[in-house]
């Protein structure tokens, strides 16, 4: 919906061309100036180049943007040399570092006397009725958002502002690639909004088609492990509230046998998954900051004609979903590009 609302007003402009079935191979440089991109058609295998009259703008996300910079010769010099990148354009140690994300800890509860999507999706009749309802009325389970309930909370009384976010679904499963459980279930996912753990994205080959390593380093700090343990304890208190009593909730994951900080932190890692909010791998900062990749105008340090405009530029993750902040970055970045162009 958002994509359509942004695209439709401008899709007939003669200076806009959207290419699909095309992969970027690398950024083209003349010295330290970005002058275009090299592309490959996934249908024909043809390799071709597009030259930029003014700037190249990367908006490929917290994994794609640092990976593309690295294979193009911008990143930690020693890493790029060991991975076979032929030309070092700019040694920027921060490219691909500072990766962080909201880890959702998926506590699952078995319910009694409740109808959840588990029963409907595990029934042929239920599946047929859900499909029919959507086909006729565009309503029902197939029209729902990923989560049906959300809440912000404090992990401890000392937290000045909410540092936890809940996403609750009337369904349960072992993992997203597994079928729904055969029993009535509820998933109460909770995430630490301000994680202190930091990971990285690093190229494994000079060929962009070879996936990079993505190491989020979830729960690698004492603070994050403590918040994880406290978040599960809070979830238990919520599920023990009188309003849930008619449904006799029984903890399925992680399991009531886990009670210590150490046990709960470990199990948080076992039942936790990404909530798809990665940020920080091309973070903003001053040129003297060795970990910074872009300046306050989103221009890549040490080169000309190149900007990064996506969630990778965030120094720290926002205390909530990253979609709206990413849109704000795009809107602000577009304004900066126009302002700087007029200034030249």
Coordinates of C-alpha atoms in Angstrom, one line a residue:
X1 CA 0.0 0.0 0.0
X2 CA 2.8 2.4 0.9
X3 CA 4.7 1.5 -2.2
X4 CA 1.7 2.2 -4.4
X5 CA 1.0 5.5 -2.7
X6 CA 4.6 6.7 -3.3
X7 CA 4.9 5.3 -6.8
X8 CA 1.6 6.1 -8.5
X9 CA 2.0 9.9 -8.4
X10 CA 5.4 9.7 -10.2
X11 CA 5.3 6.5 -12.2
X12 CA 4.6 8.3 -15.5
X13 CA 7.5 10.7 -15.2
X14 CA 9.9 10.3 -18.2
X15 CA 13.0 10.5 -15.9
X16 CA 11.9 7.4 -13.8
X17 CA 12.7 3.9 -14.8
X18 CA 12.2 0.9 -12.5
X19 CA 14.1 -2.2 -13.5
X20 CA 13.2 -5.7 -12.2
X21 CA 15.0 -9.0 -12.5
X22 CA 18.3 -7.1 -12.2
X23 CA 21.0 -7.5 -9.6
X24 CA 23.7 -4.9 -8.8
X25 CA 27.2 -6.3 -9.0
X26 CA 29.2 -3.3 -7.8
X27 CA 29.5 0.5 -7.6
X28 CA 31.7 2.0 -10.3
X29 CA 34.3 4.5 -9.2
X30 CA 36.6 6.9 -11.0
X31 CA 39.2 7.4 -8.3
X32 CA 37.3 8.3 -5.2
X33 CA 34.1 9.4 -7.0
X34 CA 31.1 7.1 -7.5
X35 CA 30.1 7.4 -11.2
X36 CA 27.5 4.6 -11.6
X37 CA 26.6 0.9 -11.0
X38 CA 27.3 -2.3 -12.7
X39 CA 24.3 -4.6 -13.1
X40 CA 23.4 -8.1 -14.3
X41 CA 20.1 -9.3 -15.7
X42 CA 18.9 -12.4 -13.8
X43 CA 17.0 -13.5 -17.0
X44 CA 19.7 -13.2 -19.7
X45 CA 22.9 -12.9 -17.7
X46 CA 23.8 -9.7 -19.5
X47 CA 26.1 -7.4 -17.6
X48 CA 25.6 -3.7 -18.2
X49 CA 26.4 -0.3 -16.6
X50 CA 24.3 2.7 -15.6
X51 CA 26.2 6.0 -15.2
X52 CA 25.2 8.6 -12.8
X53 CA 25.4 12.3 -13.8
X54 CA 25.3 13.4 -10.1
X55 CA 25.1 10.8 -7.4
X56 CA 24.7 7.1 -6.7
X57 CA 22.2 6.4 -3.8
X58 CA 22.1 3.1 -2.0
X59 CA 18.9 2.0 -0.3
X60 CA 19.5 -1.7 0.0
X61 CA 19.1 -2.1 3.8
X62 CA 21.2 -2.9 6.8
X63 CA 22.5 -6.1 5.1
X64 CA 22.6 -5.1 1.4
X65 CA 24.1 -1.7 1.7
X66 CA 27.3 -2.6 3.7
X67 CA 27.7 -5.8 1.5
X68 CA 27.5 -3.7 -1.7
X69 CA 30.0 -1.1 -0.3
X70 CA 32.4 -3.9 0.7
X71 CA 32.5 -5.7 -2.7
X72 CA 32.9 -2.3 -4.3
X73 CA 36.0 -1.5 -2.3
X74 CA 34.7 0.5 0.7
X75 CA 35.1 -1.1 4.1
X76 CA 37.6 -2.5 6.5
X77 CA 40.8 -2.7 4.3
X78 CA 42.2 -5.9 5.8
X79 CA 38.9 -7.7 5.5
X80 CA 38.5 -6.7 1.8
X81 CA 42.0 -7.7 1.0
X82 CA 41.6 -11.2 2.5
X83 CA 38.3 -11.7 0.6
X84 CA 39.8 -10.8 -2.7
X85 CA 38.4 -7.4 -3.5
X86 CA 40.7 -6.1 -6.2
X87 CA 40.7 -2.4 -5.4
X88 CA 40.5 -0.6 -2.1
X89 CA 38.6 2.7 -2.7
X90 CA 38.3 3.7 0.9
X91 CA 39.3 2.0 4.2
X92 CA 36.2 2.5 6.4
X93 CA 36.3 0.1 9.3
X94 CA 32.7 0.8 10.3
X95 CA 31.2 -0.6 7.1
X96 CA 29.2 -3.7 8.2
X97 CA 29.8 -3.2 11.9
X98 CA 27.3 -2.1 14.6
X99 CA 24.6 -4.5 13.4
X100 CA 21.7 -4.7 15.8
X101 CA 18.1 -5.8 15.7
X102 CA 15.1 -6.4 17.9
X103 CA 15.2 -10.0 19.0
X104 CA 11.6 -11.3 19.5
X105 CA 11.4 -13.8 22.3
X106 CA 8.5 -16.1 21.4
X107 CA 6.8 -17.3 24.5
X108 CA 4.1 -19.9 23.6
X109 CA 1.1 -20.8 25.8
X110 CA -1.3 -23.7 25.5
X111 CA -4.9 -22.6 26.1
X112 CA -8.1 -24.4 27.1
X113 CA -11.6 -23.4 26.1
X114 CA -10.4 -21.0 23.5
X115 CA -10.6 -21.0 19.7
X116 CA -7.4 -19.9 18.0
X117 CA -6.0 -20.0 14.5
X118 CA -4.3 -23.3 15.3
X119 CA -7.6 -25.2 15.1
X120 CA -8.8 -23.4 12.0
X121 CA -5.6 -23.7 10.1
X122 CA -5.2 -27.4 11.0
X123 CA -8.7 -28.2 9.6
X124 CA -9.5 -28.6 5.9
X125 CA -12.9 -27.1 6.4
X126 CA -11.3 -24.2 8.4
X127 CA -8.8 -23.5 5.7
X128 CA -11.6 -23.5 3.1
X129 CA -13.8 -21.1 5.1
X130 CA -10.9 -18.8 5.7
X131 CA -10.1 -18.7 2.0
X132 CA -13.7 -18.2 1.0
X133 CA -14.2 -15.4 3.5
X134 CA -11.1 -13.6 2.1
X135 CA -12.2 -14.1 -1.5
X136 CA -15.7 -12.8 -0.9
X137 CA -15.2 -10.1 1.7
X138 CA -11.4 -9.5 2.0
X139 CA -11.8 -10.1 5.7
X140 CA -11.0 -12.8 8.2
X141 CA -7.6 -14.4 9.3
X142 CA -6.1 -14.0 5.8
X143 CA -6.5 -10.2 6.0
X144 CA -5.0 -9.8 9.4
X145 CA -1.8 -8.0 10.3
X146 CA 1.1 -10.1 11.5
X147 CA 0.2 -9.3 15.2
X148 CA -3.2 -8.6 16.6
X149 CA -2.1 -7.0 19.9
X150 CA 0.8 -4.8 20.8
X151 CA 2.0 -3.2 24.0
X152 CA 5.0 -1.3 25.4
X153 CA 6.2 -2.2 28.9
X154 CA 9.1 -1.7 31.4
X155 CA 11.5 -4.6 32.0
X156 CA 12.1 -3.3 35.5
X157 CA 11.0 -0.4 37.8
X158 CA 14.3 1.4 37.2
X159 CA 13.6 1.7 33.4
X160 CA 12.7 5.4 32.9
X161 CA 10.8 4.7 29.6
X162 CA 9.3 1.5 28.2
X163 CA 12.1 -0.8 26.9
X164 CA 10.0 -3.8 25.9
X165 CA 7.5 -4.2 23.1
X166 CA 5.0 -7.0 22.8
X167 CA 3.5 -8.5 19.6
X168 CA 0.8 -11.1 20.3
X169 CA -0.7 -13.6 17.9
X170 CA -3.7 -16.0 18.4
X171 CA -1.6 -18.9 17.0
X172 CA 1.6 -20.9 17.9
X173 CA 4.3 -22.9 16.2
X174 CA 7.8 -24.2 16.9
X175 CA 9.3 -21.9 14.3
X176 CA 8.1 -20.0 11.2
X177 CA 9.0 -22.8 8.9
X178 CA 6.9 -25.4 10.9
X179 CA 3.2 -26.0 10.9
X180 CA 0.9 -24.6 13.6
X181 CA 0.6 -26.6 16.8
X182 CA -2.4 -29.1 17.1
X183 CA -3.6 -27.5 20.3
X184 CA -5.2 -24.0 21.0
X185 CA -2.2 -21.7 21.4
X186 CA -1.1 -18.1 21.8
X187 CA 2.3 -16.5 21.1
X188 CA 3.4 -13.6 23.2
X189 CA 6.5 -12.2 21.5
X190 CA 8.5 -9.7 23.5
X191 CA 11.6 -7.8 22.4
X192 CA 14.2 -5.6 24.0
X193 CA 13.8 -2.2 22.4
X194 CA 17.3 -0.9 23.3
X195 CA 19.7 -3.9 22.8
X196 CA 23.3 -3.3 23.6
X197 CA 24.6 -6.4 21.6
X198 CA 26.3 -5.5 18.4
X199 CA 27.1 -7.8 15.4
X200 CA 28.3 -7.5 11.9
X201 CA 27.8 -8.1 8.2
X202 CA 30.9 -9.2 6.2
X203 CA 31.4 -10.2 2.7
X204 CA 32.6 -13.7 2.0
X205 CA 33.6 -13.2 -1.7
X206 CA 34.2 -10.3 -4.1
X207 CA 31.1 -11.6 -5.9
X208 CA 28.0 -9.8 -4.6
X209 CA 25.9 -12.9 -5.6
X210 CA 27.7 -14.9 -2.8
X211 CA 25.8 -14.1 0.4
X212 CA 27.7 -12.3 3.2
X213 CA 28.0 -13.7 6.8
X214 CA 25.4 -12.1 9.1
X215 CA 26.3 -12.4 12.7
X216 CA 23.8 -10.4 14.9
X217 CA 25.5 -11.4 18.2
X218 CA 22.1 -11.5 20.0
X219 CA 22.2 -11.6 23.8
X220 CA 26.0 -11.2 23.8
X221 CA 26.0 -8.6 26.6
X222 CA 25.1 -9.1 30.3
X223 CA 22.5 -6.3 30.0
X224 CA 20.6 -7.9 27.1
X225 CA 20.6 -11.3 28.9
X226 CA 19.2 -9.7 32.0
X227 CA 16.5 -7.8 30.1
X228 CA 15.6 -11.1 28.3
X229 CA 15.1 -12.9 31.6
X230 CA 13.0 -10.1 33.1
X231 CA 10.9 -9.9 29.9
X232 CA 9.9 -13.6 30.2
X233 CA 9.1 -13.1 33.9
X234 CA 6.8 -10.2 33.0
X235 CA 5.1 -12.4 30.3
X236 CA 4.5 -15.0 33.0
X237 CA 2.9 -12.4 35.3
X238 CA 0.7 -11.2 32.5
X239 CA -0.5 -14.7 31.6
X240 CA -1.3 -15.3 35.3
X241 CA -3.6 -12.3 35.4
X242 CA -7.3 -13.0 36.4
X243 CA -8.5 -12.2 32.9
X244 CA -6.7 -15.2 31.5
X245 CA -7.9 -17.6 34.2
X246 CA -10.9 -19.0 32.2
X247 CA -8.4 -20.2 29.6
X248 CA -6.0 -22.0 32.0
X249 CA -2.8 -20.9 30.1
X250 CA 0.0 -23.4 30.3
X251 CA 3.5 -22.3 29.3
X252 CA 4.7 -24.4 26.4
X253 CA 7.9 -22.4 25.5
X254 CA 10.3 -21.8 27.1
X255 CA 8.8 -23.9 29.9
X256 CA 8.1 -23.3 33.6
X257 CA 11.1 -25.3 34.7
X258 CA 13.4 -22.4 33.7
X259 CA 13.5 -19.8 36.5
X260 CA 17.1 -18.4 36.9
X261 CA 18.5 -15.5 35.0
X262 CA 21.0 -17.8 33.3
X263 CA 18.3 -20.4 32.2
X264 CA 15.9 -17.8 31.0
X265 CA 18.6 -15.9 29.0
X266 CA 19.7 -19.2 27.4
X267 CA 16.2 -20.2 26.5
X268 CA 15.5 -16.7 25.1
X269 CA 18.1 -17.4 22.6
X270 CA 16.6 -20.8 21.8
X271 CA 13.1 -19.4 21.2
X272 CA 14.1 -16.0 19.9
X273 CA 14.0 -14.9 16.2
X274 CA 14.6 -11.7 14.3
X275 CA 11.7 -9.3 14.1
X276 CA 13.3 -8.0 10.9
X277 CA 14.5 -4.6 12.2
X278 CA 18.2 -4.7 11.4
X279 CA 19.9 -1.4 11.5
X280 CA 23.3 0.4 12.1
X281 CA 25.7 -1.2 9.6
X282 CA 26.5 2.1 7.8
X283 CA 26.0 4.3 10.8
X284 CA 26.0 8.1 10.8
X285 CA 28.9 10.0 12.5
X286 CA 31.6 12.5 12.1
X287 CA 34.6 11.9 9.8
X288 CA 36.9 11.5 12.8
X289 CA 34.8 8.6 14.2
X290 CA 36.4 5.4 12.9
X291 CA 33.1 3.6 13.2
X292 CA 31.1 6.1 11.1
X293 CA 30.3 5.5 7.5
X294 CA 28.1 8.4 6.5
X295 CA 28.0 12.1 7.6
X296 CA 24.9 14.0 8.7
X297 CA 23.9 14.5 5.0
X298 CA 24.1 10.7 4.4
X299 CA 27.2 11.0 2.2
X300 CA 29.8 8.2 2.5
X301 CA 32.9 9.5 4.2
X302 CA 36.0 9.8 2.0
X303 CA 34.4 9.4 -1.4
X304 CA 32.2 11.7 -3.6
X305 CA 28.9 11.1 -5.3
X306 CA 27.7 8.4 -3.0
X307 CA 25.0 8.3 -0.3
X308 CA 23.3 5.7 1.8
X309 CA 19.6 6.3 2.5
X310 CA 18.1 3.5 4.6
X311 CA 18.0 2.1 8.1
X312 CA 21.6 1.1 8.0
X313 CA 22.6 4.7 8.8
X314 CA 20.9 4.6 12.3
X315 CA 23.6 4.8 15.0
X316 CA 21.1 3.2 17.4
X317 CA 17.9 1.4 16.9
X318 CA 14.6 3.1 17.6
X319 CA 12.4 2.1 20.5
X320 CA 9.8 0.5 18.3
X321 CA 9.2 -0.7 14.8
X322 CA 11.7 0.6 12.3
X323 CA 9.4 1.0 9.3
X324 CA 8.2 4.5 9.9
X325 CA 11.7 5.7 10.9
X326 CA 13.1 4.2 7.6
X327 CA 10.4 6.1 5.7
X328 CA 11.4 9.3 7.5
X329 CA 15.1 8.7 6.6
X330 CA 14.0 8.3 2.9
X331 CA 11.9 11.5 3.0
X332 CA 14.7 13.5 4.8
X333 CA 17.4 12.0 2.5
X334 CA 15.4 13.0 -0.6
X335 CA 15.2 16.6 0.7
X336 CA 18.9 16.7 1.5
X337 CA 19.7 15.5 -2.1
X338 CA 17.6 18.2 -3.6
X339 CA 19.0 20.9 -1.3
X340 CA 22.6 19.9 -2.0
X341 CA 21.9 19.8 -5.7
X342 CA 20.5 23.3 -5.7
X343 CA 23.5 24.5 -3.6
X344 CA 25.9 23.2 -6.3

